[in-house]
Coordinates of C-alpha atoms in Angstrom, one line a residue:
Chain A
E513 CA 164.6 74.3 93.8
V514 CA 165.2 77.9 92.6
Q515 CA 168.5 78.2 90.7
L516 CA 170.1 81.2 89.1
V517 CA 173.2 80.7 87.0
E518 CA 175.1 83.7 85.6
S519 CA 177.5 83.7 82.7
G520 CA 179.2 86.0 80.3
G521 CA 181.7 87.8 82.5
G522 CA 185.3 88.3 81.6
L523 CA 188.2 90.7 81.0
V524 CA 187.3 93.6 78.8
Q525 CA 189.1 96.9 77.9
P526 CA 187.7 100.2 79.0
G527 CA 185.1 101.3 76.5
G528 CA 184.3 97.8 75.6
S529 CA 181.0 95.8 75.9
L530 CA 179.8 92.6 77.4
R531 CA 176.5 90.7 77.6
L532 CA 175.8 88.9 80.8
S533 CA 173.2 86.2 81.0
C534 CA 171.3 84.5 83.9
A535 CA 169.6 81.2 83.4
A536 CA 166.7 80.6 85.8
S537 CA 165.0 77.4 86.9
G538 CA 162.8 76.0 89.6
F539 CA 160.1 78.7 89.4
I540 CA 157.7 80.4 87.0
F541 CA 160.2 82.9 85.6
S542 CA 157.6 85.2 83.9
S543 CA 155.9 85.8 87.2
Y544 CA 158.8 87.4 88.9
S545 CA 160.8 90.6 88.6
M546 CA 164.5 90.1 88.2
N547 CA 167.5 92.3 89.1
W548 CA 171.2 92.7 88.6
V549 CA 173.2 93.6 91.7
R550 CA 177.0 94.1 91.6
Q551 CA 179.8 94.0 94.1
A552 CA 183.2 95.5 93.5
P553 CA 186.1 93.6 94.9
G554 CA 186.2 94.0 98.7
K555 CA 183.2 96.4 98.6
G556 CA 179.5 96.4 99.4
L557 CA 176.5 95.6 97.3
E558 CA 175.2 98.0 94.6
W559 CA 171.8 97.5 92.9
V560 CA 172.2 97.9 89.1
S561 CA 168.9 97.3 87.3
Y562 CA 165.4 95.8 87.6
I563 CA 163.0 94.3 85.1
S564 CA 159.4 93.3 85.9
G565 CA 157.7 90.3 84.5
M566 CA 156.0 92.6 82.0
K567 CA 159.4 94.1 81.1
S568 CA 159.2 97.5 82.8
T569 CA 162.8 98.6 83.7
Y570 CA 164.6 100.7 86.2
Y571 CA 168.3 101.6 86.4
A572 CA 170.7 102.9 88.9
D573 CA 172.0 106.4 88.0
S574 CA 175.5 105.1 87.7
V575 CA 174.7 102.8 84.8
K576 CA 171.8 104.6 83.1
G577 CA 172.4 105.0 79.4
R578 CA 175.2 102.4 79.3
F579 CA 173.5 99.3 80.6
T580 CA 170.3 97.6 79.2
I581 CA 168.4 94.9 81.1
S582 CA 166.2 92.5 79.2
R583 CA 164.6 89.1 79.6
D584 CA 163.3 86.2 77.5
N585 CA 160.5 84.6 79.4
A586 CA 160.3 81.7 76.9
K587 CA 163.9 80.9 77.6
N588 CA 163.7 81.6 81.4
S589 CA 166.7 84.0 80.9
L590 CA 167.7 87.4 82.1
Y591 CA 170.3 89.5 80.3
L592 CA 172.4 92.6 81.0
Q593 CA 174.0 94.4 78.0
I594 CA 176.8 96.5 79.4
N595 CA 178.5 99.1 77.1
S596 CA 181.1 101.9 77.5
L597 CA 182.7 99.9 80.3
R598 CA 184.7 101.9 82.9
D599 CA 187.3 100.8 85.4
D600 CA 184.7 101.3 88.2
D601 CA 182.3 98.7 86.5
T602 CA 184.7 96.0 87.6
A603 CA 182.7 93.8 89.9
L604 CA 181.0 90.5 90.5
Y605 CA 177.6 90.8 88.9
Y606 CA 174.7 88.9 90.6
C607 CA 171.4 87.9 89.2
A608 CA 168.7 88.2 91.9
R609 CA 165.0 87.3 91.9
G610 CA 162.7 90.0 93.0
S611 CA 159.9 89.6 95.4
M612 CA 158.0 92.8 96.1
S613 CA 160.8 95.1 97.3
Y614 CA 163.6 92.7 98.1
F615 CA 165.7 90.0 96.6
D616 CA 164.9 86.5 97.7
F617 CA 167.2 84.3 95.7
W618 CA 170.6 85.1 94.3
G619 CA 173.0 83.4 91.8
Q620 CA 176.7 83.0 92.5
G621 CA 177.7 85.8 90.2
T622 CA 179.8 86.4 87.1
L623 CA 183.0 88.5 87.3
V624 CA 183.5 91.5 85.0
T625 CA 187.0 92.9 85.0
V626 CA 187.6 96.2 83.1
S627 CA 191.3 96.7 82.4
S628 CA 193.6 97.7 79.7
Chain B
D1252 CA 167.6 109.2 96.8
T1253 CA 167.5 107.5 100.2
V1254 CA 170.9 106.8 101.7
L1255 CA 171.3 104.0 104.3
T1256 CA 173.9 104.2 107.0
Q1257 CA 174.8 101.2 109.1
S1258 CA 176.5 101.1 112.4
P1259 CA 178.8 99.9 113.7
G1260 CA 181.0 99.2 110.8
T1261 CA 182.4 96.2 112.7
L1262 CA 181.0 94.4 115.7
S1263 CA 183.3 92.1 117.5
L1264 CA 181.5 89.6 119.7
S1265 CA 181.8 86.1 121.1
P1266 CA 179.6 83.1 120.3
G1267 CA 176.5 83.2 122.5
E1268 CA 176.5 87.0 122.8
R1269 CA 173.7 89.2 121.5
A1270 CA 174.3 91.3 118.3
T1271 CA 172.5 94.5 117.6
L1272 CA 172.9 96.0 114.2
S1273 CA 171.6 99.4 113.2
C1274 CA 170.4 100.8 109.8
R1275 CA 169.4 104.4 109.6
A1276 CA 167.8 106.0 106.5
S1277 CA 168.2 109.6 105.3
Q1278 CA 164.5 109.8 104.9
S1279 CA 161.5 107.8 106.0
V1280 CA 161.3 104.2 104.6
D1281 CA 158.1 102.2 104.3
S1282 CA 158.7 99.3 106.7
S1283 CA 157.4 96.9 104.0
Y1284 CA 160.3 97.9 101.9
L1285 CA 163.2 97.3 104.3
A1286 CA 165.2 94.1 104.1
W1287 CA 168.4 92.6 105.6
Y1288 CA 170.9 90.2 104.0
Q1289 CA 173.7 88.1 105.3
Q1290 CA 176.9 87.5 103.2
K1291 CA 179.7 85.2 104.1
P1292 CA 183.1 85.3 102.3
G1293 CA 183.0 83.8 98.8
Q1294 CA 179.2 83.4 98.9
A1295 CA 176.2 85.3 97.5
P1296 CA 174.1 87.3 99.8
R1297 CA 171.2 85.5 101.5
L1298 CA 167.9 87.2 102.5
V1299 CA 167.4 87.2 106.3
I1300 CA 164.6 89.7 107.0
Y1301 CA 162.1 91.3 104.7
G1302 CA 159.4 93.8 105.5
A1303 CA 161.5 95.0 108.4
S1304 CA 160.5 92.2 110.7
N1305 CA 159.7 89.0 108.8
R1306 CA 162.2 86.2 108.8
A1307 CA 162.9 84.6 105.4
T1308 CA 162.4 81.0 104.8
G1309 CA 164.9 78.8 106.7
I1310 CA 166.2 81.7 108.9
P1311 CA 166.4 80.7 112.6
D1312 CA 164.3 82.5 115.2
R1313 CA 167.4 83.9 116.9
F1314 CA 167.3 86.5 114.1
S1315 CA 164.8 89.3 114.5
G1316 CA 164.1 92.7 112.8
S1317 CA 162.4 95.8 114.1
G1318 CA 162.0 99.5 113.5
S1319 CA 160.1 102.0 111.5
G1320 CA 160.5 105.4 109.8
T1321 CA 164.3 106.0 109.6
D1322 CA 165.6 103.6 112.2
F1323 CA 165.8 99.9 111.8
T1324 CA 167.5 97.1 113.8
L1325 CA 168.6 93.6 113.2
T1326 CA 169.1 91.5 116.3
I1327 CA 170.8 88.2 116.6
S1328 CA 169.8 86.9 120.1
R1329 CA 172.7 84.4 120.6
L1330 CA 175.4 84.3 118.1
E1331 CA 176.2 80.9 116.6
P1332 CA 179.5 80.3 114.8
E1333 CA 177.7 80.4 111.4
D1334 CA 176.3 83.9 112.0
F1335 CA 179.7 85.6 111.7
A1336 CA 179.3 87.5 108.4
V1337 CA 178.6 90.8 106.9
Y1338 CA 175.0 92.1 107.1
Y1339 CA 173.5 94.6 104.7
C1340 CA 170.2 96.5 105.0
Q1341 CA 168.4 97.4 101.8
Q1342 CA 165.4 99.6 101.0
Y1343 CA 163.2 100.3 98.0
G1344 CA 161.6 103.6 97.1
N1345 CA 160.9 105.7 94.0
S1346 CA 161.8 102.9 91.7
L1347 CA 165.3 102.6 93.2
F1348 CA 166.9 100.1 95.5
T1349 CA 169.7 101.0 97.8
F1350 CA 171.9 99.1 100.2
G1351 CA 173.7 100.2 103.3
P1352 CA 177.5 99.8 103.5
G1353 CA 177.3 96.7 105.7
T1354 CA 178.2 95.7 109.3
K1355 CA 180.8 93.0 109.7
V1356 CA 180.1 90.7 112.7
D1357 CA 183.4 89.0 113.6
V1358 CA 184.7 86.9 116.4
K1359 CA 186.1 88.7 119.4

């Protein structure tokens, strides 16, 4: 059974940093691309970042230069380093497995709240 | 960047009725790269349709997807109580993924 479990969210001040993690199990992690998708409270879904199994990366324009996606295939783990946090980064951050051009499994999310 | 527009914003229907949800793209989308997701309150999104018309694993056959180019449709032939949710379309192109704003299907 595919499982994705996010952690690392919390309350952070504007300008601060956090590192989100996603622990994957139930599939061959290195064979799949992985993504972060976020959802602000009461809002829709916004794709944030992608990393291939070979560690090529893409970012949404809204986070480029501030967020860094990475993965450790030996630990079956995905990460998102988020810096220079802004109020509009407040959201539930989902880890999602990529399959071709879509997201076939999702975690339950970790909440990031940016507030002073 | 390709912008997705979904209509209507809210669809109020009764169980047993047919639901037709629209997703329109600002430029042509490869059908292979169009997906639909269902999200219920407090839950993560769930893949429903990929490649514009392929049902994901475990999705009942009352769900169907169609369309090409800039116009895509998700149809639920007969609404069951568990189908009331928000539905998002999503596309991939030029190393970017974008979602539509969603259509809420609620009980009339």
